[in-house]
Amino acid sequence: MKCIDADVLLSELKQFAAERDWGQFHSVKNLSTALMVEAAELAEIFQWKTEEQSNSAHQDEVCKSRIAEELADVFGYLLRIADHCEIDLGAALAVKIQKNAEKYPVGLSKGNSKKYTELG
């Protein structure tokens, strides 16, 4: 995966919205709702596929293009929400990874899909 410059992308998203006077519609509630809609559209691509079919769906160029579009929508809304709430996504993810490492120690969770509250 290429390095992503989220600041540049966020700047482009903000400019795009500003040029269209869409800021008035971009409350955290509306952005969160839009994020969920786009995530559902991503899930819809895989909805009736088997595990094998969903894991190889990206090998079809048309399907891969649809996946890319929905991922881009989700990512864009995620960036806008984080900006609106003044959250550094990189830092937040780093903290979350550490919390998950503590909740899911390798010795108890390796090869196990149980929730941390069910681990021995």
Short mmCIF file of N, CA, C and O in Angstrom, two decimals:
data_model
loop_
_atom_site.label_atom_id
_atom_site.label_comp_id
_atom_site.label_asym_id
_atom_site.label_seq_id
_atom_site.Cartn_x
_atom_site.Cartn_y
_atom_site.Cartn_z
N MET A 1 0.85 -1.17 0.00
CA MET A 1 0.00 0.00 0.00
C MET A 1 0.89 1.24 0.00
O MET A 1 1.88 1.30 0.70
N LYS A 2 0.52 2.18 -0.79
CA LYS A 2 1.26 3.44 -0.85
C LYS A 2 1.02 4.24 0.41
O LYS A 2 0.00 4.11 1.08
N CYS A 3 1.97 5.11 0.72
CA CYS A 3 1.82 6.03 1.84
C CYS A 3 0.71 7.03 1.49
O CYS A 3 0.66 7.56 0.39
N ILE A 4 -0.18 7.24 2.43
CA ILE A 4 -1.32 8.14 2.21
C ILE A 4 -1.06 9.45 2.93
O ILE A 4 -0.75 9.46 4.12
N ASP A 5 -1.18 10.56 2.22
CA ASP A 5 -1.07 11.87 2.86
C ASP A 5 -2.49 12.34 3.15
O ASP A 5 -3.14 13.00 2.33
N ALA A 6 -2.96 11.97 4.33
CA ALA A 6 -4.34 12.29 4.71
C ALA A 6 -4.59 13.79 4.75
O ALA A 6 -5.70 14.24 4.45
N ASP A 7 -3.59 14.56 5.12
CA ASP A 7 -3.76 16.02 5.18
C ASP A 7 -4.07 16.60 3.80
O ASP A 7 -4.92 17.47 3.66
N VAL A 8 -3.37 16.12 2.79
CA VAL A 8 -3.61 16.60 1.42
C VAL A 8 -5.00 16.19 0.97
O VAL A 8 -5.75 16.99 0.41
N LEU A 9 -5.36 14.93 1.21
CA LEU A 9 -6.68 14.46 0.81
C LEU A 9 -7.78 15.22 1.54
O LEU A 9 -8.78 15.62 0.94
N LEU A 10 -7.60 15.46 2.83
CA LEU A 10 -8.58 16.20 3.60
C LEU A 10 -8.73 17.62 3.06
O LEU A 10 -9.85 18.13 2.91
N SER A 11 -7.63 18.24 2.72
CA SER A 11 -7.67 19.58 2.15
C SER A 11 -8.46 19.60 0.85
O SER A 11 -9.28 20.50 0.62
N GLU A 12 -8.25 18.59 0.01
CA GLU A 12 -8.99 18.50 -1.25
C GLU A 12 -10.49 18.28 -1.00
O GLU A 12 -11.33 18.88 -1.68
N LEU A 13 -10.82 17.44 -0.03
CA LEU A 13 -12.22 17.21 0.31
C LEU A 13 -12.89 18.48 0.82
O LEU A 13 -14.02 18.79 0.45
N LYS A 14 -12.19 19.20 1.67
CA LYS A 14 -12.74 20.44 2.23
C LYS A 14 -12.95 21.49 1.14
O LYS A 14 -13.96 22.18 1.11
N GLN A 15 -11.99 21.57 0.22
CA GLN A 15 -12.11 22.52 -0.89
C GLN A 15 -13.28 22.13 -1.79
O GLN A 15 -14.06 22.99 -2.20
N PHE A 16 -13.40 20.86 -2.08
CA PHE A 16 -14.50 20.36 -2.91
C PHE A 16 -15.85 20.75 -2.30
O PHE A 16 -16.74 21.27 -2.98
N ALA A 17 -16.00 20.52 -0.99
CA ALA A 17 -17.25 20.86 -0.31
C ALA A 17 -17.46 22.37 -0.25
O ALA A 17 -18.58 22.85 -0.46
N ALA A 18 -16.40 23.12 0.00
CA ALA A 18 -16.52 24.58 0.10
C ALA A 18 -16.95 25.19 -1.22
O ALA A 18 -17.79 26.11 -1.25
N GLU A 19 -16.41 24.70 -2.32
CA GLU A 19 -16.76 25.22 -3.64
C GLU A 19 -18.25 25.04 -3.95
O GLU A 19 -18.83 25.77 -4.74
N ARG A 20 -18.85 24.07 -3.30
CA ARG A 20 -20.26 23.77 -3.54
C ARG A 20 -21.17 24.25 -2.40
O ARG A 20 -22.35 23.97 -2.39
N ASP A 21 -20.57 24.92 -1.43
CA ASP A 21 -21.28 25.40 -0.25
C ASP A 21 -21.99 24.26 0.48
O ASP A 21 -23.14 24.36 0.91
N TRP A 22 -21.30 23.14 0.61
CA TRP A 22 -21.87 21.97 1.26
C TRP A 22 -21.54 21.90 2.75
O TRP A 22 -22.06 21.02 3.45
N GLY A 23 -20.69 22.79 3.23
CA GLY A 23 -20.33 22.78 4.65
C GLY A 23 -21.55 22.84 5.55
O GLY A 23 -21.59 22.25 6.63
N GLN A 24 -22.56 23.55 5.09
CA GLN A 24 -23.80 23.69 5.87
C GLN A 24 -24.49 22.34 6.10
O GLN A 24 -25.27 22.19 7.04
N PHE A 25 -24.19 21.36 5.26
CA PHE A 25 -24.82 20.04 5.38
C PHE A 25 -23.91 19.03 6.09
O PHE A 25 -24.35 17.92 6.39
N HIS A 26 -22.67 19.41 6.32
CA HIS A 26 -21.67 18.45 6.81
C HIS A 26 -21.51 18.49 8.33
O HIS A 26 -20.41 18.63 8.85
N SER A 27 -22.61 18.33 9.03
CA SER A 27 -22.54 18.17 10.49
C SER A 27 -21.95 16.79 10.79
O SER A 27 -21.95 15.91 9.91
N VAL A 28 -21.51 16.59 12.00
CA VAL A 28 -20.98 15.28 12.38
C VAL A 28 -22.06 14.21 12.22
O VAL A 28 -21.78 13.10 11.75
N LYS A 29 -23.29 14.54 12.57
CA LYS A 29 -24.39 13.59 12.42
C LYS A 29 -24.57 13.19 10.95
O LYS A 29 -24.66 12.01 10.62
N ASN A 30 -24.61 14.18 10.07
CA ASN A 30 -24.81 13.89 8.65
C ASN A 30 -23.63 13.14 8.05
O ASN A 30 -23.81 12.23 7.24
N LEU A 31 -22.42 13.54 8.42
CA LEU A 31 -21.24 12.84 7.92
C LEU A 31 -21.20 11.40 8.42
O LEU A 31 -20.85 10.48 7.68
N SER A 32 -21.58 11.19 9.69
CA SER A 32 -21.62 9.84 10.24
C SER A 32 -22.65 8.98 9.53
O SER A 32 -22.41 7.80 9.24
N THR A 33 -23.80 9.56 9.25
CA THR A 33 -24.84 8.84 8.52
C THR A 33 -24.36 8.48 7.12
O THR A 33 -24.54 7.34 6.65
N ALA A 34 -23.73 9.43 6.45
CA ALA A 34 -23.20 9.17 5.11
C ALA A 34 -22.13 8.07 5.15
O ALA A 34 -22.08 7.21 4.25
N LEU A 35 -21.31 8.09 6.18
CA LEU A 35 -20.29 7.05 6.35
C LEU A 35 -20.94 5.67 6.44
O LEU A 35 -20.51 4.72 5.78
N MET A 36 -22.00 5.57 7.22
CA MET A 36 -22.70 4.29 7.37
C MET A 36 -23.34 3.83 6.07
O MET A 36 -23.32 2.64 5.74
N VAL A 37 -23.90 4.76 5.32
CA VAL A 37 -24.51 4.42 4.04
C VAL A 37 -23.45 3.87 3.08
O VAL A 37 -23.66 2.85 2.42
N GLU A 38 -22.32 4.54 3.03
CA GLU A 38 -21.25 4.09 2.13
C GLU A 38 -20.67 2.75 2.58
O GLU A 38 -20.35 1.90 1.75
N ALA A 39 -20.56 2.54 3.89
CA ALA A 39 -20.08 1.25 4.40
C ALA A 39 -21.06 0.15 4.02
O ALA A 39 -20.65 -0.96 3.67
N ALA A 40 -22.35 0.46 4.08
CA ALA A 40 -23.37 -0.52 3.67
C ALA A 40 -23.26 -0.82 2.18
O ALA A 40 -23.44 -1.97 1.76
N GLU A 41 -22.98 0.20 1.37
CA GLU A 41 -22.81 -0.03 -0.07
C GLU A 41 -21.59 -0.91 -0.33
O GLU A 41 -21.60 -1.74 -1.26
N LEU A 42 -20.55 -0.77 0.47
CA LEU A 42 -19.38 -1.65 0.36
C LEU A 42 -19.78 -3.08 0.71
O LEU A 42 -19.46 -4.02 -0.02
N ALA A 43 -20.50 -3.24 1.81
CA ALA A 43 -20.94 -4.57 2.24
C ALA A 43 -21.84 -5.22 1.20
O ALA A 43 -21.81 -6.45 1.00
N GLU A 44 -22.65 -4.40 0.52
CA GLU A 44 -23.58 -4.92 -0.48
C GLU A 44 -22.85 -5.64 -1.62
O GLU A 44 -23.37 -6.62 -2.17
N ILE A 45 -21.65 -5.18 -1.93
CA ILE A 45 -20.87 -5.82 -3.00
C ILE A 45 -20.61 -7.28 -2.68
O ILE A 45 -20.62 -8.14 -3.55
N PHE A 46 -20.42 -7.59 -1.40
CA PHE A 46 -20.06 -8.94 -0.97
C PHE A 46 -21.25 -9.73 -0.40
O PHE A 46 -21.11 -10.90 -0.07
N GLN A 47 -22.39 -9.10 -0.31
CA GLN A 47 -23.54 -9.62 0.43
C GLN A 47 -23.88 -11.08 0.14
O GLN A 47 -24.05 -11.86 1.06
N TRP A 48 -24.01 -11.46 -1.10
CA TRP A 48 -24.47 -12.81 -1.40
C TRP A 48 -23.36 -13.71 -1.92
O TRP A 48 -23.61 -14.79 -2.45
N LYS A 49 -22.13 -13.28 -1.74
CA LYS A 49 -21.00 -14.08 -2.18
C LYS A 49 -20.57 -15.05 -1.06
O LYS A 49 -20.75 -14.76 0.12
N THR A 50 -20.00 -16.16 -1.45
CA THR A 50 -19.42 -17.07 -0.47
C THR A 50 -18.13 -16.44 0.05
O THR A 50 -17.65 -15.43 -0.49
N GLU A 51 -17.56 -17.04 1.08
CA GLU A 51 -16.28 -16.54 1.60
C GLU A 51 -15.22 -16.53 0.48
O GLU A 51 -14.50 -15.54 0.32
N GLU A 52 -15.16 -17.61 -0.28
CA GLU A 52 -14.19 -17.71 -1.36
C GLU A 52 -14.43 -16.63 -2.42
O GLU A 52 -13.50 -15.97 -2.89
N GLN A 53 -15.69 -16.46 -2.81
CA GLN A 53 -16.02 -15.45 -3.82
C GLN A 53 -15.70 -14.04 -3.32
O GLN A 53 -15.20 -13.21 -4.07
N SER A 54 -16.01 -13.76 -2.07
CA SER A 54 -15.74 -12.41 -1.55
C SER A 54 -14.24 -12.15 -1.45
O SER A 54 -13.78 -11.03 -1.71
N ASN A 55 -13.47 -13.18 -1.11
CA ASN A 55 -12.02 -13.01 -1.01
C ASN A 55 -11.34 -12.82 -2.36
O ASN A 55 -10.24 -12.28 -2.43
N SER A 56 -12.00 -13.25 -3.42
CA SER A 56 -11.40 -13.10 -4.76
C SER A 56 -12.14 -12.07 -5.62
O SER A 56 -11.80 -11.89 -6.79
N ALA A 57 -13.13 -11.39 -5.06
CA ALA A 57 -13.93 -10.44 -5.83
C ALA A 57 -13.09 -9.36 -6.50
O ALA A 57 -13.38 -8.93 -7.62
N HIS A 58 -12.03 -8.94 -5.85
CA HIS A 58 -11.17 -7.88 -6.39
C HIS A 58 -10.42 -8.30 -7.65
O HIS A 58 -9.86 -7.45 -8.35
N GLN A 59 -10.42 -9.57 -7.95
CA GLN A 59 -9.74 -10.03 -9.16
C GLN A 59 -10.53 -9.70 -10.43
O GLN A 59 -9.96 -9.68 -11.52
N ASP A 60 -11.80 -9.43 -10.27
CA ASP A 60 -12.64 -8.95 -11.37
C ASP A 60 -12.50 -7.44 -11.41
O ASP A 60 -12.77 -6.76 -10.41
N GLU A 61 -12.07 -6.89 -12.53
CA GLU A 61 -11.78 -5.45 -12.61
C GLU A 61 -12.99 -4.57 -12.35
O GLU A 61 -12.88 -3.52 -11.72
N VAL A 62 -14.16 -4.97 -12.82
CA VAL A 62 -15.38 -4.18 -12.58
C VAL A 62 -15.70 -4.16 -11.09
O VAL A 62 -15.99 -3.12 -10.51
N CYS A 63 -15.62 -5.32 -10.47
CA CYS A 63 -15.91 -5.42 -9.05
C CYS A 63 -14.85 -4.66 -8.24
O CYS A 63 -15.18 -3.96 -7.27
N LYS A 64 -13.61 -4.78 -8.64
CA LYS A 64 -12.54 -4.07 -7.94
C LYS A 64 -12.76 -2.55 -8.01
O LYS A 64 -12.53 -1.84 -7.03
N SER A 65 -13.22 -2.08 -9.13
CA SER A 65 -13.51 -0.65 -9.29
C SER A 65 -14.63 -0.22 -8.33
O SER A 65 -14.55 0.84 -7.71
N ARG A 66 -15.67 -1.04 -8.21
CA ARG A 66 -16.77 -0.73 -7.29
C ARG A 66 -16.27 -0.73 -5.84
O ARG A 66 -16.64 0.15 -5.06
N ILE A 67 -15.44 -1.71 -5.49
CA ILE A 67 -14.88 -1.78 -4.14
C ILE A 67 -14.06 -0.52 -3.86
O ILE A 67 -14.20 0.10 -2.80
N ALA A 68 -13.23 -0.13 -4.82
CA ALA A 68 -12.39 1.05 -4.65
C ALA A 68 -13.23 2.32 -4.44
O ALA A 68 -12.91 3.15 -3.59
N GLU A 69 -14.30 2.46 -5.21
CA GLU A 69 -15.16 3.63 -5.07
C GLU A 69 -15.80 3.70 -3.70
O GLU A 69 -15.85 4.75 -3.06
N GLU A 70 -16.31 2.58 -3.22
CA GLU A 70 -16.96 2.57 -1.90
C GLU A 70 -15.95 2.79 -0.79
O GLU A 70 -16.23 3.50 0.18
N LEU A 71 -14.77 2.18 -0.90
CA LEU A 71 -13.72 2.41 0.09
C LEU A 71 -13.32 3.89 0.13
O LEU A 71 -13.11 4.46 1.20
N ALA A 72 -13.23 4.49 -1.05
CA ALA A 72 -12.88 5.92 -1.12
C ALA A 72 -13.95 6.77 -0.44
O ALA A 72 -13.62 7.72 0.30
N ASP A 73 -15.21 6.45 -0.66
CA ASP A 73 -16.29 7.19 -0.01
C ASP A 73 -16.20 7.05 1.51
O ASP A 73 -16.31 8.04 2.24
N VAL A 74 -16.01 5.83 1.99
CA VAL A 74 -15.90 5.59 3.43
C VAL A 74 -14.72 6.36 4.01
O VAL A 74 -14.84 7.05 5.03
N PHE A 75 -13.60 6.29 3.34
CA PHE A 75 -12.38 6.96 3.81
C PHE A 75 -12.56 8.48 3.83
O PHE A 75 -12.17 9.15 4.78
N GLY A 76 -13.18 9.01 2.80
CA GLY A 76 -13.40 10.45 2.74
C GLY A 76 -14.28 10.94 3.88
O GLY A 76 -13.97 11.94 4.54
N TYR A 77 -15.38 10.24 4.12
CA TYR A 77 -16.25 10.65 5.23
C TYR A 77 -15.55 10.48 6.57
O TYR A 77 -15.71 11.29 7.48
N LEU A 78 -14.77 9.43 6.71
CA LEU A 78 -14.02 9.21 7.94
C LEU A 78 -13.05 10.36 8.20
O LEU A 78 -12.96 10.88 9.32
N LEU A 79 -12.36 10.79 7.15
CA LEU A 79 -11.44 11.93 7.29
C LEU A 79 -12.19 13.19 7.70
O LEU A 79 -11.73 13.95 8.57
N ARG A 80 -13.33 13.44 7.09
CA ARG A 80 -14.10 14.65 7.41
C ARG A 80 -14.61 14.63 8.85
O ARG A 80 -14.58 15.65 9.54
N ILE A 81 -15.06 13.47 9.32
CA ILE A 81 -15.53 13.36 10.70
C ILE A 81 -14.39 13.59 11.68
O ILE A 81 -14.53 14.33 12.66
N ALA A 82 -13.26 12.96 11.42
CA ALA A 82 -12.10 13.13 12.30
C ALA A 82 -11.67 14.59 12.35
O ALA A 82 -11.37 15.12 13.43
N ASP A 83 -11.67 15.25 11.22
CA ASP A 83 -11.30 16.67 11.17
C ASP A 83 -12.29 17.50 11.97
O ASP A 83 -11.90 18.34 12.78
N HIS A 84 -13.56 17.25 11.76
CA HIS A 84 -14.61 18.01 12.45
C HIS A 84 -14.48 17.86 13.97
O HIS A 84 -14.68 18.80 14.72
N CYS A 85 -14.13 16.64 14.41
CA CYS A 85 -14.01 16.34 15.85
C CYS A 85 -12.60 16.56 16.39
O CYS A 85 -12.33 16.25 17.56
N GLU A 86 -11.71 17.08 15.53
CA GLU A 86 -10.33 17.37 15.92
C GLU A 86 -9.62 16.14 16.48
O GLU A 86 -8.98 16.18 17.54
N ILE A 87 -9.73 15.04 15.75
CA ILE A 87 -9.11 13.78 16.15
C ILE A 87 -8.02 13.42 15.14
O ILE A 87 -8.26 13.42 13.93
N ASP A 88 -6.84 13.12 15.65
CA ASP A 88 -5.73 12.65 14.83
C ASP A 88 -5.96 11.15 14.62
O ASP A 88 -5.75 10.35 15.55
N LEU A 89 -6.39 10.77 13.43
CA LEU A 89 -6.72 9.37 13.17
C LEU A 89 -5.52 8.44 13.34
O LEU A 89 -5.67 7.33 13.87
N GLY A 90 -4.36 8.88 12.92
CA GLY A 90 -3.17 8.04 13.07
C GLY A 90 -2.88 7.75 14.54
O GLY A 90 -2.63 6.61 14.93
N ALA A 91 -2.93 8.78 15.36
CA ALA A 91 -2.69 8.62 16.79
C ALA A 91 -3.79 7.77 17.43
O ALA A 91 -3.52 6.90 18.26
N ALA A 92 -5.05 8.01 17.03
CA ALA A 92 -6.16 7.24 17.58
C ALA A 92 -6.03 5.76 17.24
O ALA A 92 -6.28 4.89 18.08
N LEU A 93 -5.62 5.47 16.00
CA LEU A 93 -5.45 4.08 15.60
C LEU A 93 -4.30 3.42 16.37
O LEU A 93 -4.41 2.27 16.80
N ALA A 94 -3.21 4.14 16.56
CA ALA A 94 -2.08 3.60 17.31
C ALA A 94 -2.51 3.23 18.74
O ALA A 94 -2.15 2.16 19.26
N VAL A 95 -3.29 4.09 19.37
CA VAL A 95 -3.79 3.83 20.73
C VAL A 95 -4.71 2.61 20.71
O VAL A 95 -4.62 1.73 21.58
N LYS A 96 -5.58 2.53 19.72
CA LYS A 96 -6.52 1.41 19.63
C LYS A 96 -5.81 0.09 19.40
O LYS A 96 -6.19 -0.94 19.96
N ILE A 97 -4.77 0.09 18.59
CA ILE A 97 -3.99 -1.14 18.36
C ILE A 97 -3.38 -1.61 19.68
O ILE A 97 -3.41 -2.81 19.99
N GLN A 98 -2.85 -0.69 20.45
CA GLN A 98 -2.26 -1.04 21.75
C GLN A 98 -3.32 -1.59 22.70
O GLN A 98 -3.10 -2.60 23.37
N LYS A 99 -4.48 -0.95 22.75
CA LYS A 99 -5.57 -1.44 23.61
C LYS A 99 -5.99 -2.85 23.18
O LYS A 99 -6.23 -3.72 24.03
N ASN A 100 -6.10 -3.07 21.87
CA ASN A 100 -6.49 -4.39 21.39
C ASN A 100 -5.43 -5.44 21.70
O ASN A 100 -5.76 -6.59 22.01
N ALA A 101 -4.17 -5.05 21.66
CA ALA A 101 -3.08 -5.98 22.00
C ALA A 101 -3.20 -6.42 23.46
O ALA A 101 -2.93 -7.58 23.80
N GLU A 102 -3.62 -5.50 24.31
CA GLU A 102 -3.80 -5.83 25.74
C GLU A 102 -5.04 -6.70 25.95
O GLU A 102 -5.03 -7.61 26.77
N LYS A 103 -6.12 -6.42 25.21
CA LYS A 103 -7.36 -7.18 25.36
C LYS A 103 -7.26 -8.57 24.72
O LYS A 103 -7.94 -9.49 25.15
N TYR A 104 -6.43 -8.68 23.70
CA TYR A 104 -6.30 -9.94 22.96
C TYR A 104 -4.85 -10.42 22.96
O TYR A 104 -4.17 -10.39 21.94
N PRO A 105 -4.36 -10.90 24.11
CA PRO A 105 -2.97 -11.39 24.14
C PRO A 105 -2.82 -12.60 23.21
O PRO A 105 -3.74 -13.42 23.08
N VAL A 106 -1.69 -12.68 22.56
CA VAL A 106 -1.44 -13.73 21.57
C VAL A 106 -1.71 -15.11 22.15
O VAL A 106 -2.36 -15.94 21.52
N GLY A 107 -1.24 -15.35 23.35
CA GLY A 107 -1.40 -16.68 23.96
C GLY A 107 -2.84 -17.12 24.12
O GLY A 107 -3.13 -18.32 24.10
N LEU A 108 -3.75 -16.18 24.28
CA LEU A 108 -5.16 -16.52 24.47
C LEU A 108 -6.00 -16.38 23.20
O LEU A 108 -7.04 -17.01 23.07
N SER A 109 -5.55 -15.56 22.28
CA SER A 109 -6.41 -15.25 21.14
C SER A 109 -5.92 -15.77 19.79
O SER A 109 -6.67 -15.71 18.82
N LYS A 110 -4.72 -16.29 19.74
CA LYS A 110 -4.21 -16.77 18.46
C LYS A 110 -5.08 -17.91 17.92
O LYS A 110 -5.31 -18.90 18.58
N GLY A 111 -5.61 -17.70 16.71
CA GLY A 111 -6.45 -18.69 16.06
C GLY A 111 -7.83 -18.82 16.69
O GLY A 111 -8.57 -19.76 16.42
N ASN A 112 -8.21 -17.83 17.51
CA ASN A 112 -9.46 -17.88 18.26
C ASN A 112 -10.28 -16.63 17.94
O ASN A 112 -9.77 -15.52 18.01
N SER A 113 -11.54 -16.79 17.62
CA SER A 113 -12.37 -15.65 17.25
C SER A 113 -13.24 -15.13 18.40
O SER A 113 -14.08 -14.26 18.20
N LYS A 114 -13.02 -15.64 19.61
CA LYS A 114 -13.82 -15.20 20.75
C LYS A 114 -13.54 -13.74 21.10
O LYS A 114 -12.42 -13.26 20.94
N LYS A 115 -14.56 -13.09 21.62
CA LYS A 115 -14.42 -11.72 22.10
C LYS A 115 -13.55 -11.74 23.37
O LYS A 115 -13.55 -12.73 24.12
N TYR A 116 -12.85 -10.66 23.63
CA TYR A 116 -11.92 -10.60 24.75
C TYR A 116 -12.58 -10.95 26.08
O TYR A 116 -11.94 -11.48 26.99
N THR A 117 -13.86 -10.66 26.22
CA THR A 117 -14.57 -10.97 27.47
C THR A 117 -14.79 -12.47 27.65
O THR A 117 -15.13 -12.92 28.74
N GLU A 118 -14.59 -13.23 26.58
CA GLU A 118 -14.78 -14.69 26.65
C GLU A 118 -13.47 -15.46 26.72
O GLU A 118 -13.48 -16.68 26.83
N LEU A 119 -12.35 -14.75 26.63
CA LEU A 119 -11.06 -15.42 26.68
C LEU A 119 -10.74 -15.85 28.11
O LEU A 119 -11.09 -15.17 29.06
N GLY A 120 -10.03 -16.98 28.22
CA GLY A 120 -9.71 -17.54 29.55
C GLY A 120 -8.85 -16.66 30.32
O GLY A 120 -8.63 -16.44 31.39
#
